[in-house]
Short mmCIF file of C-alpha atoms in Angstrom, two decimals:
data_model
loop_
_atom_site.label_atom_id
_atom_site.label_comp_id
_atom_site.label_asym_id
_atom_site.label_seq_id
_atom_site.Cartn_x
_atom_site.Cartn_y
_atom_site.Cartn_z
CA UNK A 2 138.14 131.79 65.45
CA UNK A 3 136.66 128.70 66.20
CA UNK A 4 136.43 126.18 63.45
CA UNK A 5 132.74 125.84 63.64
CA UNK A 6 132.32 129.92 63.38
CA UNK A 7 134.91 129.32 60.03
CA UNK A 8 133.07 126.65 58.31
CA UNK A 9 129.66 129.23 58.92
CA UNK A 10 131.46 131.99 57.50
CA UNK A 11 132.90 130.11 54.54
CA UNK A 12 129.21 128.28 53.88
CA UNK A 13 127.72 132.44 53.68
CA UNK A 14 130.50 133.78 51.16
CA UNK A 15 132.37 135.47 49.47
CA UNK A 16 129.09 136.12 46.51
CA UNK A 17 129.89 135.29 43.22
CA UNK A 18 131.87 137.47 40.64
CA UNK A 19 130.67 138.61 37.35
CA UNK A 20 130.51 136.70 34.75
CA UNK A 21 130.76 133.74 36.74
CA UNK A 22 128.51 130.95 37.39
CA UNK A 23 126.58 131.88 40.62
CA UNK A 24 127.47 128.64 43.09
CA UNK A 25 124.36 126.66 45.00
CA UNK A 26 123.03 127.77 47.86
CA UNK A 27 124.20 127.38 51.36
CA UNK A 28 122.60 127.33 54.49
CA UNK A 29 125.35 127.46 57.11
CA UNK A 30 122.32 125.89 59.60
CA UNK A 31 123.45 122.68 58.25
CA UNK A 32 127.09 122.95 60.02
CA UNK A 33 125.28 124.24 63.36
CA UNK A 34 122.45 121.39 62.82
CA UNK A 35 125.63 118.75 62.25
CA UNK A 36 127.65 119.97 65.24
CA UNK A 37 124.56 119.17 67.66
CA UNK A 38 124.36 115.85 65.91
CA UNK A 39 127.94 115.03 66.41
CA UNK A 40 127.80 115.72 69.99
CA UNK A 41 124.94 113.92 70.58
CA UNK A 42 126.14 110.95 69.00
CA UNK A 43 129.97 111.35 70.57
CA UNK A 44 127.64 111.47 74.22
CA UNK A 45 125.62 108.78 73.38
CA UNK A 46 127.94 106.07 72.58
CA UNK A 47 130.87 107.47 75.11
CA UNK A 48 127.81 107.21 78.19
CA UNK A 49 127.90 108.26 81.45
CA UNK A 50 131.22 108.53 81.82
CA UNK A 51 134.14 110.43 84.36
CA UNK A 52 135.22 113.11 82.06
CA UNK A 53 137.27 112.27 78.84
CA UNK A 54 138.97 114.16 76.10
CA UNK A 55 138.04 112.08 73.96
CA UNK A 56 135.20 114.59 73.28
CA UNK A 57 137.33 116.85 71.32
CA UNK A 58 139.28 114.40 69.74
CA UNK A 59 135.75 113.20 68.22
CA UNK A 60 134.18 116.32 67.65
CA UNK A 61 138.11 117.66 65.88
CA UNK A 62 137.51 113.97 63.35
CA UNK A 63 133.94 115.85 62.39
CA UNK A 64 135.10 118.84 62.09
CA UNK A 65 138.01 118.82 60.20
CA UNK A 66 136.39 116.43 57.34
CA UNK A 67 133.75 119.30 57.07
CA UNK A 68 135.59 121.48 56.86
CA UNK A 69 137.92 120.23 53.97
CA UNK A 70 134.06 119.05 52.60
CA UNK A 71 133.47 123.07 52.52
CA UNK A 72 136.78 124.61 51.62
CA UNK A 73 137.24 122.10 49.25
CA UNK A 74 134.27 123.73 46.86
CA UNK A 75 134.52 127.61 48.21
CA UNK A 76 137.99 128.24 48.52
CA UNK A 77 139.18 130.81 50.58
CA UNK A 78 141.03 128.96 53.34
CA UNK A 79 143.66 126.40 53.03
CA UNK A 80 142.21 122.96 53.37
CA UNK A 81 143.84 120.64 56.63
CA UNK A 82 146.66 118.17 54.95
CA UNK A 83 144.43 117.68 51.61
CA UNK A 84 145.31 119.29 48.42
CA UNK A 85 142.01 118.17 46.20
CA UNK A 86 139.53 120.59 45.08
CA UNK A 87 135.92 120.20 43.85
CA UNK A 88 134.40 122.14 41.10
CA UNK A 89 132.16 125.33 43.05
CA UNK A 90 128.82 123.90 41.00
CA UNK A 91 128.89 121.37 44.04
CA UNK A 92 127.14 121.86 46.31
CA UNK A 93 128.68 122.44 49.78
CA UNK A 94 125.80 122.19 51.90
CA UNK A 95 125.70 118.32 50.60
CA UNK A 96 129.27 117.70 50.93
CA UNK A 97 129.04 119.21 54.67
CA UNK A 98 126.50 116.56 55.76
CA UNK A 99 127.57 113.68 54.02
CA UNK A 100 131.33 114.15 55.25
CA UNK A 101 129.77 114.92 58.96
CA UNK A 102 128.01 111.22 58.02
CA UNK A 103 130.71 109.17 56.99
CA UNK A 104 133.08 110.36 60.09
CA UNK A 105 130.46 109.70 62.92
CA UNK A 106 128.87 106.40 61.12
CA UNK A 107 132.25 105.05 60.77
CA UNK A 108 133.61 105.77 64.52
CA UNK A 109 130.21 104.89 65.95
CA UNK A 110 128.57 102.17 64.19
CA UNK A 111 125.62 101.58 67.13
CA UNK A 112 124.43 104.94 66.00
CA UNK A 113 124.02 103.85 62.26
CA UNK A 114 120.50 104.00 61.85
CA UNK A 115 119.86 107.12 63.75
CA UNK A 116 122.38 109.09 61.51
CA UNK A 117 121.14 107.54 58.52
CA UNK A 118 117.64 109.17 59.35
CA UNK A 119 119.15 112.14 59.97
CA UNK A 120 121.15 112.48 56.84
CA UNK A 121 118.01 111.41 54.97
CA UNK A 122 116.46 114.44 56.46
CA UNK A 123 119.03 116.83 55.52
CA UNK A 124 119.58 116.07 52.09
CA UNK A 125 115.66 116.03 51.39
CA UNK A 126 116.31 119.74 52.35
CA UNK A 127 118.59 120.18 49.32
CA UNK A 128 117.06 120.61 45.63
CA UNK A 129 117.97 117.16 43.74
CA UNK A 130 120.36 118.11 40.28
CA UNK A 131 124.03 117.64 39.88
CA UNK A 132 125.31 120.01 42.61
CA UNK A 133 123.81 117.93 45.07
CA UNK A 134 125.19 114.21 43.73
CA UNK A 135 128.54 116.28 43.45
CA UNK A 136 128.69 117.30 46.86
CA UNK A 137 127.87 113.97 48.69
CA UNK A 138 130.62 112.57 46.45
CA UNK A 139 133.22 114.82 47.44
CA UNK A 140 132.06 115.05 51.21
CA UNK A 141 132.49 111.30 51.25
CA UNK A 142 136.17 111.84 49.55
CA UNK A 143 136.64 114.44 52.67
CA UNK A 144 135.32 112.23 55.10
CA UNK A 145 137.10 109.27 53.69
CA UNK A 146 140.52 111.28 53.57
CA UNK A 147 140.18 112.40 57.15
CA UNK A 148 139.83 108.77 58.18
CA UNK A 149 142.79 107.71 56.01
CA UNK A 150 144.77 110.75 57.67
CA UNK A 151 143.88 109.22 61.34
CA UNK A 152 144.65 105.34 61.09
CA UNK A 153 146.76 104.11 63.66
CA UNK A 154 147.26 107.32 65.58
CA UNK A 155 147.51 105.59 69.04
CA UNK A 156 143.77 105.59 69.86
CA UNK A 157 143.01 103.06 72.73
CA UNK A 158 146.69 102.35 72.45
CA UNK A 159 147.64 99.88 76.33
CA UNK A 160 149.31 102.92 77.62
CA UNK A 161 149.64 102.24 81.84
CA UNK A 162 150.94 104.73 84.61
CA UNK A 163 153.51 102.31 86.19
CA UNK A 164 155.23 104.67 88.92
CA UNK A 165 155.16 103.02 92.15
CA UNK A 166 153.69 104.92 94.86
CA UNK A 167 155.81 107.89 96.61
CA UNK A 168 155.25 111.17 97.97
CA UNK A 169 154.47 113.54 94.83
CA UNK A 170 153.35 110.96 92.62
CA UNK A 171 149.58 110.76 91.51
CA UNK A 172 147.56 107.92 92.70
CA UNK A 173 144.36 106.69 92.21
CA UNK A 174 142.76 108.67 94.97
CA UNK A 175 138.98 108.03 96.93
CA UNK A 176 135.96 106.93 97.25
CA UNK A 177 136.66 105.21 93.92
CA UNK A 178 140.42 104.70 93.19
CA UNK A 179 139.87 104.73 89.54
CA UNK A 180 142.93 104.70 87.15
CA UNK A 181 143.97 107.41 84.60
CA UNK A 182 140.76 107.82 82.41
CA UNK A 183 142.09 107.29 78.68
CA UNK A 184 146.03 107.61 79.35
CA UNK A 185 146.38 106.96 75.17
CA UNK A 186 145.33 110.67 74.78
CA UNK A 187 148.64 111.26 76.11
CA UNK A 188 150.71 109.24 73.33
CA UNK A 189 147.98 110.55 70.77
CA UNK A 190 149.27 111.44 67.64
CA UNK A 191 148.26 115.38 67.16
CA UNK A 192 146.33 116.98 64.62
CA UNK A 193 148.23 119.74 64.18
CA UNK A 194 151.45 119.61 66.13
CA UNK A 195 154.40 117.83 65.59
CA UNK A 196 154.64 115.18 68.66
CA UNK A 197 152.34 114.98 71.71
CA UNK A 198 155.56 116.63 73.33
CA UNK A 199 156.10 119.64 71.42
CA UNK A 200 154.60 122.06 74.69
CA UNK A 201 154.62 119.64 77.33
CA UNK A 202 155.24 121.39 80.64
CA UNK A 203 158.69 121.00 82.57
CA UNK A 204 158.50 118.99 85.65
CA UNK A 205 156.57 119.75 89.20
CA UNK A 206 159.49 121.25 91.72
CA UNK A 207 161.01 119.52 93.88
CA UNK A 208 158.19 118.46 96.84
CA UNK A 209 160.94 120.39 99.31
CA UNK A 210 161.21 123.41 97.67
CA UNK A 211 159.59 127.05 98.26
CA UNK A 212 157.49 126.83 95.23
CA UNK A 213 155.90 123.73 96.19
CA UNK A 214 155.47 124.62 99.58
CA UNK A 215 153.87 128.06 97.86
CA UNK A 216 151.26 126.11 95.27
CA UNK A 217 150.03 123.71 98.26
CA UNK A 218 149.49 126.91 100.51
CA UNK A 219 147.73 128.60 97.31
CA UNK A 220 145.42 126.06 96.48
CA UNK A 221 144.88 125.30 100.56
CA UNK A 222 143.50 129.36 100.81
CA UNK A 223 142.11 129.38 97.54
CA UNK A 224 140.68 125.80 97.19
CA UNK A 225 138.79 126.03 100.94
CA UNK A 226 135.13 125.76 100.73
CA UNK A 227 134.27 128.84 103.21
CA UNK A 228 136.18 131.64 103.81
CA UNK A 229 138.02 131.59 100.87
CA UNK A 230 139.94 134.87 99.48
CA UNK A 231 139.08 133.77 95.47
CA UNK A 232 136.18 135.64 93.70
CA UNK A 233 132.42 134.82 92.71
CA UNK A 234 133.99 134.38 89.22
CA UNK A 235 136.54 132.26 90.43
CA UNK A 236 134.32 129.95 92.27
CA UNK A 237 131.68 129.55 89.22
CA UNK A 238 134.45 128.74 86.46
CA UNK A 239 136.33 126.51 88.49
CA UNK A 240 134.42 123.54 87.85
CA UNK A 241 135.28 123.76 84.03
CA UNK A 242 138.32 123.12 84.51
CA UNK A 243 137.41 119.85 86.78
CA UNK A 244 139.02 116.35 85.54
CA UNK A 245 139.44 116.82 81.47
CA UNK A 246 137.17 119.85 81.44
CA UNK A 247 137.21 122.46 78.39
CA UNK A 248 140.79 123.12 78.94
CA UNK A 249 142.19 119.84 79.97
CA UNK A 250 140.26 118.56 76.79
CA UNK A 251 142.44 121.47 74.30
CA UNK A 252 145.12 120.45 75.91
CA UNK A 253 144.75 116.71 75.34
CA UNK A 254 144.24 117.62 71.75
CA UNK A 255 146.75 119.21 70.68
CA UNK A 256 149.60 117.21 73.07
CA UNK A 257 149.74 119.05 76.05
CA UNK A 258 149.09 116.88 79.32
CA UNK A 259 147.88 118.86 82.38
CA UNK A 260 146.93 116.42 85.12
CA UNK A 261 142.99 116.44 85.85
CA UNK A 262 143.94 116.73 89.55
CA UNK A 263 145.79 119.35 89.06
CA UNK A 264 143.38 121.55 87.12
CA UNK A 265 141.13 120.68 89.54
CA UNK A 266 142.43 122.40 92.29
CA UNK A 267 143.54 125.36 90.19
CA UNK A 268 147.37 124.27 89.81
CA UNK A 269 147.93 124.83 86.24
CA UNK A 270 151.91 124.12 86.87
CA UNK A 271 151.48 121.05 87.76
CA UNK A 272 151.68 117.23 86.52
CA UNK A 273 152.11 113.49 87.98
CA UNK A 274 155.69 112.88 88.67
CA UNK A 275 156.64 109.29 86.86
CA UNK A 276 154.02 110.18 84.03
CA UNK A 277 156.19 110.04 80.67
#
């Protein structure tokens, strides 16, 4: 289950018991509204750009301190690395925006006044009262938590690929030569695993060696532009996986480095020899 389907189904239950003080209304729209905002900010102030993972890593910052905003007053789940709970006369629909608010104003400042309108917007949507002041004030607690939680994690850390050129190792390749795009994601500290190198892959084979010779023949038949063997299918999802696409961005995520080049031409066993 994606987290953004969770925090919808936590924002629409469970009802309350009997004999218990009915909580304030929700309208999970607010997480979907906030999840369009967040990646139109992220776009906006990351511009037009090769392909990065930092999209996820972004869009995980947002979503995690909403989430804990949420969970925090419901219950239900178990909140991410944050054991503080909010009374459930909060309001959750205020602590989701203003915890979406705080994470994106403080990452991208340029976009202050824009998110300021729109979080003016969506709390004029929410009755005024005491559930409402409580939630901001514990969605800025989640937000400011989350931010806490992610200080000196290795963002924008100097991190260079120093192997010298050889057969086998990845280069900087035409009509642009451009270097690794964001080589800190490697050295990232993860969100949820232990170490960036808790799945990492094993080594490419040996360039001499059947199995090479096999995945260069495979991605030469498969990879052609006519009379290729792979399916309609095939050739439509390919280019998602192009440079740090939707998988190459997971992957970046949660510490496991597949080379963009390699994803590109379909070779998930593969990775830059001389990358750490």
């Amino acid at each position: 289950m994606s987290l953004l389907l969770l925090l919808v189904t936590v924002l629409t239950g469970p009802p309350a018991t009997a004999g218990s003080q009915a909580p304030p209304a929700a309208d999970p729209a607010t997480i979907r509204e906030w999840n369009t905002i967040a990646t139109d900010t992220i776009s906006t102030n990351l511009g037009a750009t090769r392909p990065s993972g930092q999209v996820v890593i972004w869009h995980g910052f947002v979503s995690a301190a909403v989430y804990n905003a949420v969970v925090g007053i419901r219950g239900g789940y178990a909140p991410y690395k944050w054991q503080v709970r909010e009374p459930s006369t909060a309001s959750p629909e205020a602590a989701a925006v203003a915890a979406a608010h705080r994470v994106l104003v403080t990452y991208f400042p340029a976009s202050h006044a824009s998110l300021d309108a729109a979080y003016a917007q969506s709390l004029a949507k929410i009755p005024e009262g005491s559930p409402k002041t409580q939630g901001v004030a514990f969605g800025e607690r989640a937000a400011e938590h989350l931010i806490d939680l992610r200080e000196g994690d290795g963002r924008d850390a100097p991190v260079q690929f120093t192997a010298p050129p050889a057969p086998g190792v990845w280069r900087p390749t035409p009509p642009g030569h451009q270097p690794f795009i964001d080589p800190w994601l490697g050295t990232l500290r993860p969100m949820l695993l232990t170490s960036p190198a808790q799945f990492r892959p094993a080594a490419p084979p040996a360039l001499s060696s059947a199995r090479y010779a096999r995945d260069v023949n495979e991605v030469r038949t498969m990879g052609t532009k006519t009379g290729s063997p792979r399916t309609g299918f095939q050739t439509e999802t390919a280019p998602l996986g192009h440079g740090a696409g939707d998988r190459g961005m997971a992957a970046d995520v949660v510490g496991v480095r597949w080379s963009g080049e390699a994803w590109s031409r379909g070779c998930r066993r593969c990775r830059p020899v001389g990358w750490p």
